[in-house]
Amino acid sequence: MDDILSLAKRRGFVFPGSDIYGGLANSWDYGPLGHLLKQNIKAEWWKFFVQQRDDMVPMDSAIIMNTKVWEASGHIQNFSDPLVECKSCHHRFRVDHLLEARSAEPGYDKEEVVRIEDVPCPNCSGQLSSPKNFNLMFKTFIGSTEDDSSVAYLRPETAAGMFVNFKNILQVTRRRLPFGIAQIGKNFRNEITPGNFIFRTREFEIGEFEYFINPNPADGAGWEAMFEMWLDQIRRWWKDIMQIDMDNLVWHELPDGERAHYSKRTVDIEYKFPFGVKELHGIAYRTDFDLLRHQAASGEDLQYTDPVTNEKFLPHVIEPTFGIDRMLLVSLLEAYHVEDAPTGEAGETDKRVVMKFPHYLAPIKVAVLPLSKKTELSSLAQEIANRLRKDWMVEYDETQSIGKRYRRQDEIGTPYCVTVDFDSLVDKKVTVRDRDTMAQERILITDLVDYLAKHLCSNTIN
Ligand SMILES: [Zn+2]
């Protein structure tokens, strides 16, 4: 994890937020490469779950919504964590985290019943208060007055935006069940104990969709089969698109009692992070809970009429949710490799750090490297770089030895390096080096775009 953190900062994937002012606890800024990586992950997610399907429609709802939305969804009453406060240092802690930490201690007896008040403060060993609920939504005010009538919240989830637009979208798209509404967007939760780099932050991005179904159709698939279909799609996402080691995933079927009361099935997809097995994302069958609540609170009829049977009912929902920042963290962890590589001196090897991103996720696709800074080489190399920029993110680098420049590109996961040397001026060819095999090939400059297009093709799996 330390290696990833250091590489992320050193190479500009992720910086501590507000760094020149000493930072802001648990806020992070994505630098040039992190931004590109995140854009690429979102683009592939979009392509896999929306573009390549005929049963999904996109949307983008507002971050600040009518407060009634959060009353109806239950967030104002229930979106809280039980917290305890230290009577001495006044730090606040989540009860579940304290109990979890306690049960992980050596010599802990499972039969022992721990009262949270008996756990010492992790900060100063002082005494803790009894648990109190603390709402996790960020509160703000609309307009110039700061009173109860102008209170608003930053959204804690994207789902509500899709439920409150269900009727509008149904009307304009004339969709028939089953179909889904998808969106990617920022969310805000005033977490008390964020941490583990970008794993848990107060501001984060979610990609999710609400897939509306008839739970028990006269013919066709019921909710159980729809749920399995989505589990299978999620498996393919991780295996074929993110290309991770599937042994690093844990499929956690939530038993009765651990699920939300309205959910008939929930699976948490967990990942073996260096700091423990933690939730990466989830999929839940939410029945008609959300539409029912919004229908009751808004007074709008949100029912769907089946055009064949004329049956009128509230659709049920299967909701897969993905944390974009957590996926980015996983892509960094999975891509990170340290290998022995030849130095160029006969028989000698050296360690190289190489980020083996799938090509379509790599922030920079091609680096153009003139062998020397001499004008005749650099002008040809610039010309090639400018042509490649029309299609891909390109880096141009002419400083230091070619070996060092290759290592720099390996470290940020650039799939191809194009080297322009003095022979290039004569034979009109360049050397293309492959990141993973380090194999080199001479390619005609006129064939370069086709060669790279073929080797950098984006995923078309579905
Ligand atoms: Zn304390």
Tab-separated table of C-alpha atoms and ligand atoms in Angstrom:
chain	number	residue	atom	x	y	z
A	1	MET	CA	0.000	0.000	0.000
A	2	ASP	CA	2.862	2.365	0.822
A	3	ASP	CA	4.385	1.671	-2.600
A	4	ILE	CA	1.083	2.556	-4.283
A	5	LEU	CA	0.702	5.733	-2.202
A	6	SER	CA	4.213	6.852	-3.011
A	7	LEU	CA	3.865	6.102	-6.727
A	8	ALA	CA	0.447	7.795	-6.822
A	9	LYS	CA	1.868	11.009	-5.407
A	10	ARG	CA	5.262	10.921	-7.155
A	11	ARG	CA	3.764	10.376	-10.606
A	12	GLY	CA	0.673	12.526	-10.217
A	13	PHE	CA	-2.151	10.010	-9.941
A	14	VAL	CA	-3.435	11.287	-6.596
A	15	PHE	CA	-2.319	14.224	-4.447
A	16	PRO	CA	-3.360	15.075	-0.879
A	17	GLY	CA	-6.192	17.632	-1.163
A	18	SER	CA	-5.315	21.317	-0.546
A	19	ASP	CA	-1.692	20.191	-0.257
A	20	ILE	CA	0.003	23.631	-0.077
A	21	TYR	CA	-2.195	24.530	2.907
A	22	GLY	CA	-1.203	21.436	4.820
A	23	GLY	CA	-3.975	19.338	3.286
A	24	LEU	CA	-7.520	18.619	4.439
A	25	ALA	CA	-7.989	15.344	6.280
A	26	ASN	CA	-9.033	12.545	3.945
A	27	SER	CA	-9.517	14.675	0.892
A	28	TRP	CA	-7.610	13.818	-2.262
A	29	ASP	CA	-7.166	15.454	-5.637
A	30	TYR	CA	-6.674	13.483	-8.809
A	31	GLY	CA	-3.649	14.702	-10.739
A	32	PRO	CA	-3.120	14.491	-14.517
A	33	LEU	CA	-2.711	10.696	-14.658
A	34	GLY	CA	-5.311	9.948	-11.975
A	35	HIS	CA	-7.860	12.071	-13.797
A	36	LEU	CA	-7.184	10.235	-17.063
A	37	LEU	CA	-7.359	6.837	-15.363
A	38	LYS	CA	-10.655	7.745	-13.709
A	39	GLN	CA	-12.085	9.044	-17.004
A	40	ASN	CA	-11.084	5.778	-18.690
A	41	ILE	CA	-12.646	3.618	-15.964
A	42	LYS	CA	-15.877	5.613	-16.195
A	43	ALA	CA	-15.871	5.390	-19.998
A	44	GLU	CA	-15.461	1.599	-19.910
A	45	TRP	CA	-18.130	1.273	-17.205
A	46	TRP	CA	-20.454	3.369	-19.342
A	47	LYS	CA	-19.682	1.352	-22.432
A	48	PHE	CA	-20.155	-2.013	-20.722
A	49	PHE	CA	-23.266	-1.290	-18.654
A	50	VAL	CA	-25.044	1.306	-20.804
A	51	GLN	CA	-23.856	1.748	-24.395
A	52	GLN	CA	-23.604	-1.942	-25.304
A	53	ARG	CA	-27.056	-2.798	-23.958
A	54	ASP	CA	-30.461	-1.998	-25.399
A	55	ASP	CA	-32.186	-1.873	-21.998
A	56	MET	CA	-30.364	1.041	-20.319
A	57	VAL	CA	-30.807	4.803	-20.513
A	58	PRO	CA	-28.473	7.424	-19.044
A	59	MET	CA	-29.201	10.505	-16.961
A	60	ASP	CA	-27.434	13.085	-14.813
A	61	SER	CA	-29.406	14.508	-11.896
A	62	ALA	CA	-28.708	17.490	-9.649
A	63	ILE	CA	-26.553	17.204	-6.539
A	64	ILE	CA	-28.851	19.489	-4.513
A	65	MET	CA	-32.420	18.228	-4.610
A	66	ASN	CA	-35.678	19.199	-2.912
A	67	THR	CA	-35.362	18.306	0.791
A	68	LYS	CA	-38.610	16.318	0.484
A	69	VAL	CA	-36.663	13.757	-1.567
A	70	TRP	CA	-34.514	12.948	1.477
A	71	GLU	CA	-37.528	12.877	3.776
A	72	ALA	CA	-39.180	10.318	1.505
A	73	SER	CA	-36.044	8.219	1.063
A	74	GLY	CA	-35.561	8.054	4.818
A	75	HIS	CA	-32.176	9.757	4.773
A	76	ILE	CA	-33.199	12.587	7.079
A	77	GLN	CA	-34.535	10.207	9.737
A	78	ASN	CA	-32.282	7.196	9.308
A	79	PHE	CA	-29.071	7.995	7.466
A	80	SER	CA	-26.952	8.091	10.545
A	81	ASP	CA	-24.244	6.163	12.288
A	82	PRO	CA	-24.236	5.508	16.006
A	83	LEU	CA	-21.289	7.439	17.384
A	84	VAL	CA	-19.631	7.736	20.740
A	85	GLU	CA	-17.699	10.753	21.902
A	86	CYS	CA	-14.679	10.650	24.194
A	87	LYS	CA	-15.402	12.557	27.404
A	88	SER	CA	-11.774	13.722	27.603
A	89	CYS	CA	-10.520	14.507	24.071
A	90	HIS	CA	-13.974	14.819	22.407
A	91	HIS	CA	-12.977	12.741	19.379
A	92	ARG	CA	-15.934	10.911	17.862
A	93	PHE	CA	-15.833	7.266	16.766
A	94	ARG	CA	-18.185	4.897	14.992
A	95	VAL	CA	-19.484	2.226	17.353
A	96	ASP	CA	-19.249	-0.543	14.748
A	97	HIS	CA	-15.618	0.331	13.975
A	98	LEU	CA	-14.636	0.272	17.649
A	99	LEU	CA	-16.318	-3.095	18.180
A	100	GLU	CA	-14.737	-4.471	15.012
A	101	ALA	CA	-11.283	-3.327	16.163
A	102	ARG	CA	-11.924	-4.796	19.609
A	103	SER	CA	-12.901	-8.213	18.250
A	104	ALA	CA	-9.735	-8.303	16.146
A	105	GLU	CA	-7.523	-7.976	19.219
A	106	PRO	CA	-5.510	-11.077	20.217
A	107	GLY	CA	-7.060	-12.982	23.087
A	108	TYR	CA	-10.516	-11.570	22.370
A	109	ASP	CA	-13.201	-13.938	23.608
A	110	LYS	CA	-16.181	-14.145	21.252
A	111	GLU	CA	-18.529	-14.919	24.131
A	112	GLU	CA	-17.538	-11.719	25.864
A	113	VAL	CA	-20.253	-9.075	25.624
A	114	VAL	CA	-18.591	-5.718	25.065
A	115	ARG	CA	-20.344	-2.631	26.267
A	116	ILE	CA	-19.164	0.243	24.132
A	117	GLU	CA	-18.825	2.439	27.229
A	118	ASP	CA	-16.215	-0.028	28.525
A	119	VAL	CA	-13.985	0.363	25.470
A	120	PRO	CA	-11.229	2.937	26.100
A	121	CYS	CA	-10.889	5.894	23.707
A	122	PRO	CA	-8.456	4.843	20.932
A	123	ASN	CA	-7.039	8.371	20.940
A	124	CYS	CA	-6.394	9.084	24.649
A	125	SER	CA	-7.757	6.025	26.544
A	126	GLY	CA	-10.410	8.268	28.111
A	127	GLN	CA	-13.998	7.215	28.798
A	128	LEU	CA	-16.546	7.130	25.968
A	129	SER	CA	-20.129	8.429	26.042
A	130	SER	CA	-23.182	6.301	25.243
A	131	PRO	CA	-23.872	6.038	21.498
A	132	LYS	CA	-25.773	8.859	19.777
A	133	ASN	CA	-26.976	9.046	16.190
A	134	PHE	CA	-25.246	11.477	13.867
A	135	ASN	CA	-26.684	12.254	10.425
A	136	LEU	CA	-24.163	11.747	7.646
A	137	MET	CA	-25.580	14.225	5.115
A	138	PHE	CA	-23.786	17.492	4.434
A	139	LYS	CA	-26.150	20.339	5.213
A	140	THR	CA	-26.213	23.673	3.428
A	141	PHE	CA	-28.597	26.583	2.799
A	142	ILE	CA	-30.214	27.750	-0.420
A	143	GLY	CA	-30.302	31.493	-1.006
A	144	SER	CA	-29.272	34.249	1.357
A	145	THR	CA	-31.130	33.251	4.512
A	146	GLU	CA	-29.864	30.557	6.826
A	147	ASP	CA	-33.005	29.253	8.478
A	148	ASP	CA	-34.960	25.990	8.573
A	149	SER	CA	-36.907	26.822	5.428
A	150	SER	CA	-33.730	27.143	3.338
A	151	VAL	CA	-31.978	23.952	4.505
A	152	ALA	CA	-30.712	21.695	1.709
A	153	TYR	CA	-28.405	18.692	1.559
A	154	LEU	CA	-25.676	17.545	-0.758
A	155	ARG	CA	-26.868	14.203	-2.097
A	156	PRO	CA	-25.521	11.159	-0.213
A	157	GLU	CA	-26.336	8.825	-3.150
A	158	THR	CA	-27.236	9.050	-6.837
A	159	ALA	CA	-30.139	6.589	-6.643
A	160	ALA	CA	-32.762	9.126	-5.575
A	161	GLY	CA	-32.193	11.162	-8.732
A	162	MET	CA	-33.162	8.134	-10.807
A	163	PHE	CA	-36.255	7.294	-8.762
A	164	VAL	CA	-37.661	10.809	-8.851
A	165	ASN	CA	-37.118	10.941	-12.623
A	166	PHE	CA	-38.609	7.495	-13.250
A	167	LYS	CA	-41.944	8.841	-14.443
A	168	ASN	CA	-40.402	11.469	-16.750
A	169	ILE	CA	-38.020	8.960	-18.287
A	170	LEU	CA	-40.722	6.331	-18.719
A	171	GLN	CA	-42.885	8.862	-20.558
A	172	VAL	CA	-40.248	10.241	-22.919
A	173	THR	CA	-38.460	6.984	-23.748
A	174	ARG	CA	-41.601	4.801	-23.904
A	175	ARG	CA	-39.550	1.951	-22.442
A	176	ARG	CA	-40.996	-1.397	-21.510
A	177	LEU	CA	-39.892	-3.412	-18.510
A	178	PRO	CA	-37.289	-4.523	-17.818
A	179	PHE	CA	-35.112	-1.454	-18.327
A	180	GLY	CA	-32.581	0.510	-16.320
A	181	ILE	CA	-31.589	4.107	-15.646
A	182	ALA	CA	-27.876	4.709	-15.085
A	183	GLN	CA	-25.804	7.597	-13.852
A	184	ILE	CA	-22.346	8.438	-12.577
A	185	GLY	CA	-21.880	11.315	-10.163
A	186	LYS	CA	-20.432	12.817	-7.026
A	187	ASN	CA	-21.834	12.023	-3.609
A	188	PHE	CA	-21.149	13.447	-0.178
A	189	ARG	CA	-21.188	11.758	3.215
A	190	ASN	CA	-19.922	13.349	6.379
A	191	GLU	CA	-18.090	10.196	7.477
A	192	ILE	CA	-16.598	10.324	10.928
A	193	THR	CA	-13.841	7.848	10.288
A	194	PRO	CA	-12.773	8.047	6.672
A	195	GLY	CA	-9.426	6.677	5.699
A	196	ASN	CA	-7.272	4.205	3.826
A	197	PHE	CA	-6.286	6.626	1.079
A	198	ILE	CA	-9.128	7.035	-1.447
A	199	PHE	CA	-11.073	4.044	-0.038
A	200	ARG	CA	-13.341	6.037	2.263
A	201	THR	CA	-13.631	9.780	1.664
A	202	ARG	CA	-16.318	12.362	2.353
A	203	GLU	CA	-16.683	13.227	-1.324
A	204	PHE	CA	-16.736	10.366	-3.794
A	205	GLU	CA	-18.057	9.253	-7.140
A	206	ILE	CA	-20.577	6.475	-7.693
A	207	GLY	CA	-21.687	4.726	-10.856
A	208	GLU	CA	-24.989	2.981	-10.374
A	209	PHE	CA	-28.189	1.960	-12.022
A	210	GLU	CA	-31.727	1.175	-11.081
A	211	TYR	CA	-32.994	-1.757	-13.115
A	212	PHE	CA	-36.795	-1.756	-13.121
A	213	ILE	CA	-38.526	-5.126	-13.390
A	214	ASN	CA	-41.796	-6.922	-13.012
A	215	PRO	CA	-40.826	-9.223	-10.119
A	216	ASN	CA	-43.241	-11.993	-11.099
A	217	PRO	CA	-44.160	-11.708	-14.774
A	218	ALA	CA	-46.689	-14.080	-16.329
A	219	ASP	CA	-43.916	-15.119	-18.727
A	220	GLY	CA	-40.202	-14.330	-18.700
A	221	ALA	CA	-37.700	-13.987	-15.894
A	222	GLY	CA	-38.621	-13.253	-12.276
A	223	TRP	CA	-36.502	-11.205	-9.892
A	224	GLU	CA	-34.275	-14.152	-8.891
A	225	ALA	CA	-33.164	-14.717	-12.500
A	226	MET	CA	-32.670	-10.976	-13.096
A	227	PHE	CA	-30.500	-10.784	-10.003
A	228	GLU	CA	-28.368	-13.715	-11.278
A	229	MET	CA	-28.065	-12.051	-14.687
A	230	TRP	CA	-26.633	-8.910	-13.043
A	231	LEU	CA	-24.298	-10.889	-10.809
A	232	ASP	CA	-22.986	-12.529	-13.949
A	233	GLN	CA	-22.522	-9.153	-15.673
A	234	ILE	CA	-20.633	-7.875	-12.614
A	235	ARG	CA	-18.348	-10.932	-12.752
A	236	ARG	CA	-17.633	-10.209	-16.412
A	237	TRP	CA	-16.933	-6.572	-15.628
A	238	TRP	CA	-14.214	-7.509	-13.134
A	239	LYS	CA	-12.804	-10.419	-15.112
A	240	ASP	CA	-12.923	-9.190	-18.719
A	241	ILE	CA	-12.893	-5.390	-18.496
A	242	MET	CA	-11.035	-4.518	-15.291
A	243	GLN	CA	-9.033	-7.755	-15.811
A	244	ILE	CA	-8.334	-8.286	-12.126
A	245	ASP	CA	-7.243	-11.456	-10.362
A	246	MET	CA	-10.678	-12.883	-9.482
A	247	ASP	CA	-9.199	-14.576	-6.395
A	248	ASN	CA	-8.996	-11.091	-4.871
A	249	LEU	CA	-12.806	-10.790	-4.834
A	250	VAL	CA	-15.041	-12.099	-2.062
A	251	TRP	CA	-18.749	-12.529	-2.856
A	252	HIS	CA	-20.527	-11.841	0.397
A	253	GLU	CA	-24.151	-12.942	0.411
A	254	LEU	CA	-25.839	-10.916	3.152
A	255	PRO	CA	-27.926	-13.177	5.411
A	256	ASP	CA	-31.347	-12.286	6.844
A	257	GLY	CA	-30.951	-9.667	9.525
A	258	GLU	CA	-27.933	-8.023	7.874
A	259	ARG	CA	-29.881	-6.776	4.848
A	260	ALA	CA	-31.994	-3.638	4.752
A	261	HIS	CA	-35.508	-4.660	5.857
A	262	TYR	CA	-36.986	-4.197	2.354
A	263	SER	CA	-34.268	-6.112	0.487
A	264	LYS	CA	-34.844	-9.753	-0.394
A	265	ARG	CA	-31.294	-10.303	-1.600
A	266	THR	CA	-28.071	-8.310	-1.308
A	267	VAL	CA	-24.550	-9.306	-2.301
A	268	ASP	CA	-21.549	-7.245	-1.248
A	269	ILE	CA	-18.607	-7.603	-3.567
A	270	GLU	CA	-15.533	-7.332	-1.367
A	271	TYR	CA	-11.888	-6.991	-2.278
A	272	LYS	CA	-8.778	-8.208	-0.495
A	273	PHE	CA	-7.207	-4.775	0.058
A	274	PRO	CA	-3.781	-4.548	1.730
A	275	PHE	CA	-5.647	-3.120	4.767
A	276	GLY	CA	-8.159	-5.977	4.927
A	277	VAL	CA	-11.144	-7.474	3.098
A	278	LYS	CA	-13.461	-4.493	2.548
A	279	GLU	CA	-16.578	-3.735	0.568
A	280	LEU	CA	-15.866	-2.672	-2.981
A	281	HIS	CA	-19.438	-2.365	-4.184
A	282	GLY	CA	-22.796	-4.083	-3.988
A	283	ILE	CA	-25.958	-5.274	-5.651
A	284	ALA	CA	-29.335	-5.244	-3.935
A	285	TYR	CA	-32.867	-6.271	-4.823
A	286	ARG	CA	-34.794	-3.363	-3.278
A	287	THR	CA	-38.333	-4.519	-4.165
A	288	ASP	CA	-40.687	-1.544	-4.763
A	289	PHE	CA	-39.549	0.199	-1.573
A	290	ASP	CA	-38.181	3.379	-3.210
A	291	LEU	CA	-40.952	4.013	-5.737
A	292	LEU	CA	-43.541	3.271	-3.063
A	293	ARG	CA	-42.016	5.862	-0.709
A	294	HIS	CA	-41.701	8.511	-3.424
A	295	GLN	CA	-45.210	7.804	-4.704
A	296	ALA	CA	-46.669	8.211	-1.208
A	297	ALA	CA	-44.682	11.363	-0.406
A	298	SER	CA	-45.113	13.131	-3.765
A	299	GLY	CA	-48.698	12.094	-4.485
A	300	GLU	CA	-47.689	11.248	-8.085
A	301	ASP	CA	-48.784	7.948	-9.611
A	302	LEU	CA	-45.497	6.149	-10.362
A	303	GLN	CA	-47.065	2.912	-11.556
A	304	TYR	CA	-46.278	1.166	-14.794
A	305	THR	CA	-48.936	-0.279	-17.086
A	306	ASP	CA	-47.971	-3.406	-18.984
A	307	PRO	CA	-48.958	-2.794	-22.625
A	308	VAL	CA	-49.845	-6.456	-23.203
A	309	THR	CA	-51.623	-7.528	-20.022
A	310	ASN	CA	-52.773	-4.039	-18.929
A	311	GLU	CA	-51.546	-4.997	-15.474
A	312	LYS	CA	-50.795	-1.839	-13.458
A	313	PHE	CA	-48.139	-2.016	-10.735
A	314	LEU	CA	-45.095	-0.387	-9.166
A	315	PRO	CA	-41.953	-1.829	-10.752
A	316	HIS	CA	-39.424	-3.485	-8.492
A	317	VAL	CA	-35.758	-2.582	-8.622
A	318	ILE	CA	-32.393	-4.312	-8.755
A	319	GLU	CA	-29.637	-1.861	-7.936
A	320	PRO	CA	-25.956	-2.507	-8.659
A	321	THR	CA	-23.738	0.260	-7.210
A	322	PHE	CA	-20.053	0.847	-7.977
A	323	GLY	CA	-17.649	3.171	-6.155
A	324	ILE	CA	-15.571	4.792	-8.895
A	325	ASP	CA	-12.766	5.822	-6.516
A	326	ARG	CA	-12.591	2.324	-5.056
A	327	MET	CA	-12.396	0.858	-8.558
A	328	LEU	CA	-9.539	3.231	-9.312
A	329	LEU	CA	-7.741	2.079	-6.160
A	330	VAL	CA	-8.235	-1.549	-7.239
A	331	SER	CA	-6.928	-0.796	-10.733
A	332	LEU	CA	-3.755	0.713	-9.196
A	333	LEU	CA	-3.287	-2.289	-6.886
A	334	GLU	CA	-3.874	-4.827	-9.652
A	335	ALA	CA	-1.652	-3.057	-12.176
A	336	TYR	CA	1.343	-2.688	-9.850
A	337	HIS	CA	4.179	-5.080	-10.701
A	338	VAL	CA	7.864	-5.120	-9.799
A	339	GLU	CA	9.960	-7.230	-12.165
A	340	ASP	CA	13.548	-8.024	-13.024
A	341	ALA	CA	14.451	-6.399	-16.309
A	342	PRO	CA	17.658	-6.299	-18.339
A	343	THR	CA	19.617	-3.063	-17.922
A	344	GLY	CA	21.128	-3.025	-21.403
A	345	GLU	CA	24.471	-4.242	-20.031
A	346	ALA	CA	25.019	-7.877	-21.050
A	347	GLY	CA	23.607	-10.293	-18.485
A	348	GLU	CA	22.677	-7.617	-15.933
A	349	THR	CA	19.192	-7.075	-14.561
A	350	ASP	CA	17.534	-4.377	-12.554
A	351	LYS	CA	14.152	-3.928	-10.864
A	352	ARG	CA	11.502	-2.209	-12.916
A	353	VAL	CA	8.133	-0.987	-11.638
A	354	VAL	CA	5.478	-1.465	-14.298
A	355	MET	CA	1.784	-0.604	-14.124
A	356	LYS	CA	0.126	-3.270	-16.274
A	357	PHE	CA	-3.178	-1.516	-16.881
A	358	PRO	CA	-5.390	-2.981	-19.611
A	359	HIS	CA	-4.568	-0.765	-22.610
A	360	TYR	CA	-7.935	1.007	-22.605
A	361	LEU	CA	-7.446	2.051	-18.960
A	362	ALA	CA	-3.863	3.313	-19.333
A	363	PRO	CA	-3.764	7.111	-18.831
A	364	ILE	CA	-1.153	7.678	-21.560
A	365	LYS	CA	-1.325	5.376	-24.568
A	366	VAL	CA	1.894	6.265	-26.399
A	367	ALA	CA	5.174	7.984	-25.538
A	368	VAL	CA	7.247	9.456	-28.348
A	369	LEU	CA	10.951	9.490	-27.547
A	370	PRO	CA	13.606	10.939	-29.877
A	371	LEU	CA	16.950	9.256	-29.243
A	372	SER	CA	18.719	12.635	-29.120
A	373	LYS	CA	17.737	16.276	-28.790
A	374	LYS	CA	19.236	17.076	-32.241
A	375	THR	CA	16.793	19.163	-34.266
A	376	GLU	CA	16.454	16.737	-37.173
A	377	LEU	CA	15.297	13.993	-34.760
A	378	SER	CA	13.153	16.155	-32.494
A	379	SER	CA	11.296	17.791	-35.383
A	380	LEU	CA	10.414	14.375	-36.857
A	381	ALA	CA	9.462	13.074	-33.395
A	382	GLN	CA	7.259	16.140	-32.720
A	383	GLU	CA	5.564	15.647	-36.047
A	384	ILE	CA	4.821	11.996	-35.178
A	385	ALA	CA	3.602	12.945	-31.669
A	386	ASN	CA	1.265	15.596	-33.080
A	387	ARG	CA	-0.231	13.080	-35.496
A	388	LEU	CA	-0.773	10.493	-32.725
A	389	ARG	CA	-2.391	13.122	-30.437
A	390	LYS	CA	-5.364	13.238	-32.791
A	391	ASP	CA	-6.251	9.741	-31.566
A	392	TRP	CA	-4.614	9.174	-28.190
A	393	MET	CA	-3.127	10.759	-25.086
A	394	VAL	CA	0.541	11.090	-25.972
A	395	GLU	CA	3.614	12.066	-23.963
A	396	TYR	CA	6.676	13.549	-25.628
A	397	ASP	CA	9.906	13.117	-23.685
A	398	GLU	CA	13.445	13.893	-24.817
A	399	THR	CA	15.354	14.180	-21.547
A	400	GLN	CA	17.723	11.581	-20.020
A	401	SER	CA	18.805	8.200	-21.366
A	402	ILE	CA	16.370	6.109	-23.374
A	403	GLY	CA	16.493	3.403	-20.658
A	404	LYS	CA	15.371	5.866	-17.989
A	405	ARG	CA	12.641	7.190	-20.243
A	406	TYR	CA	11.325	3.624	-20.825
A	407	ARG	CA	11.255	3.062	-17.046
A	408	ARG	CA	9.300	6.301	-16.516
A	409	GLN	CA	6.683	5.186	-19.011
A	410	ASP	CA	6.555	1.665	-17.483
A	411	GLU	CA	5.873	3.242	-14.115
A	412	ILE	CA	2.785	5.071	-15.386
A	413	GLY	CA	1.623	2.124	-17.490
A	414	THR	CA	2.093	3.527	-21.009
A	415	PRO	CA	1.492	0.544	-23.343
A	416	TYR	CA	3.747	1.713	-26.213
A	417	CYS	CA	6.925	3.761	-26.596
A	418	VAL	CA	7.849	5.009	-30.057
A	419	THR	CA	11.549	5.759	-30.433
A	420	VAL	CA	12.837	7.975	-33.223
A	421	ASP	CA	16.549	7.427	-34.024
A	422	PHE	CA	18.998	8.462	-36.749
A	423	ASP	CA	18.048	5.440	-38.894
A	424	SER	CA	14.482	6.788	-38.870
A	425	LEU	CA	15.643	9.689	-41.064
A	426	VAL	CA	16.821	7.189	-43.682
A	427	ASP	CA	14.511	4.158	-43.506
A	428	LYS	CA	11.400	6.127	-42.395
A	429	LYS	CA	10.835	3.589	-39.604
A	430	VAL	CA	10.549	3.926	-35.822
A	431	THR	CA	11.050	1.434	-32.986
A	432	VAL	CA	7.871	0.487	-31.122
A	433	ARG	CA	8.430	-1.015	-27.670
A	434	ASP	CA	5.770	-3.041	-25.871
A	435	ARG	CA	5.369	-2.226	-22.144
A	436	ASP	CA	4.704	-5.787	-20.964
A	437	THR	CA	7.062	-7.879	-23.114
A	438	MET	CA	9.639	-5.085	-23.692
A	439	ALA	CA	9.882	-6.503	-27.228
A	440	GLN	CA	10.820	-3.973	-29.917
A	441	GLU	CA	9.662	-3.813	-33.499
A	442	ARG	CA	10.644	-1.565	-36.427
A	443	ILE	CA	7.501	-0.064	-37.981
A	444	LEU	CA	7.161	2.215	-41.010
A	445	ILE	CA	6.091	5.690	-39.848
A	446	THR	CA	3.273	5.561	-42.391
A	447	ASP	CA	1.995	2.314	-40.769
A	448	LEU	CA	2.256	3.610	-37.179
A	449	VAL	CA	-1.328	4.813	-36.716
A	450	ASP	CA	-2.772	1.535	-38.013
A	451	TYR	CA	-0.353	-0.502	-35.919
A	452	LEU	CA	-1.264	1.357	-32.710
A	453	ALA	CA	-4.982	1.357	-33.498
A	454	LYS	CA	-4.850	-2.412	-33.847
A	455	HIS	CA	-2.895	-2.914	-30.626
A	456	LEU	CA	-4.687	-0.308	-28.508
A	457	CYS	CA	-8.210	-1.354	-29.473
A	458	SER	CA	-10.703	-0.647	-26.746
A	459	ASN	CA	-12.774	-3.450	-25.290
A	460	THR	CA	-15.696	-4.721	-27.313
A	461	ILE	CA	-16.625	-7.494	-24.917
A	462	ASN	CA	-20.251	-7.944	-24.021
B	1	ZN	ZN	-10.092	10.521	23.985
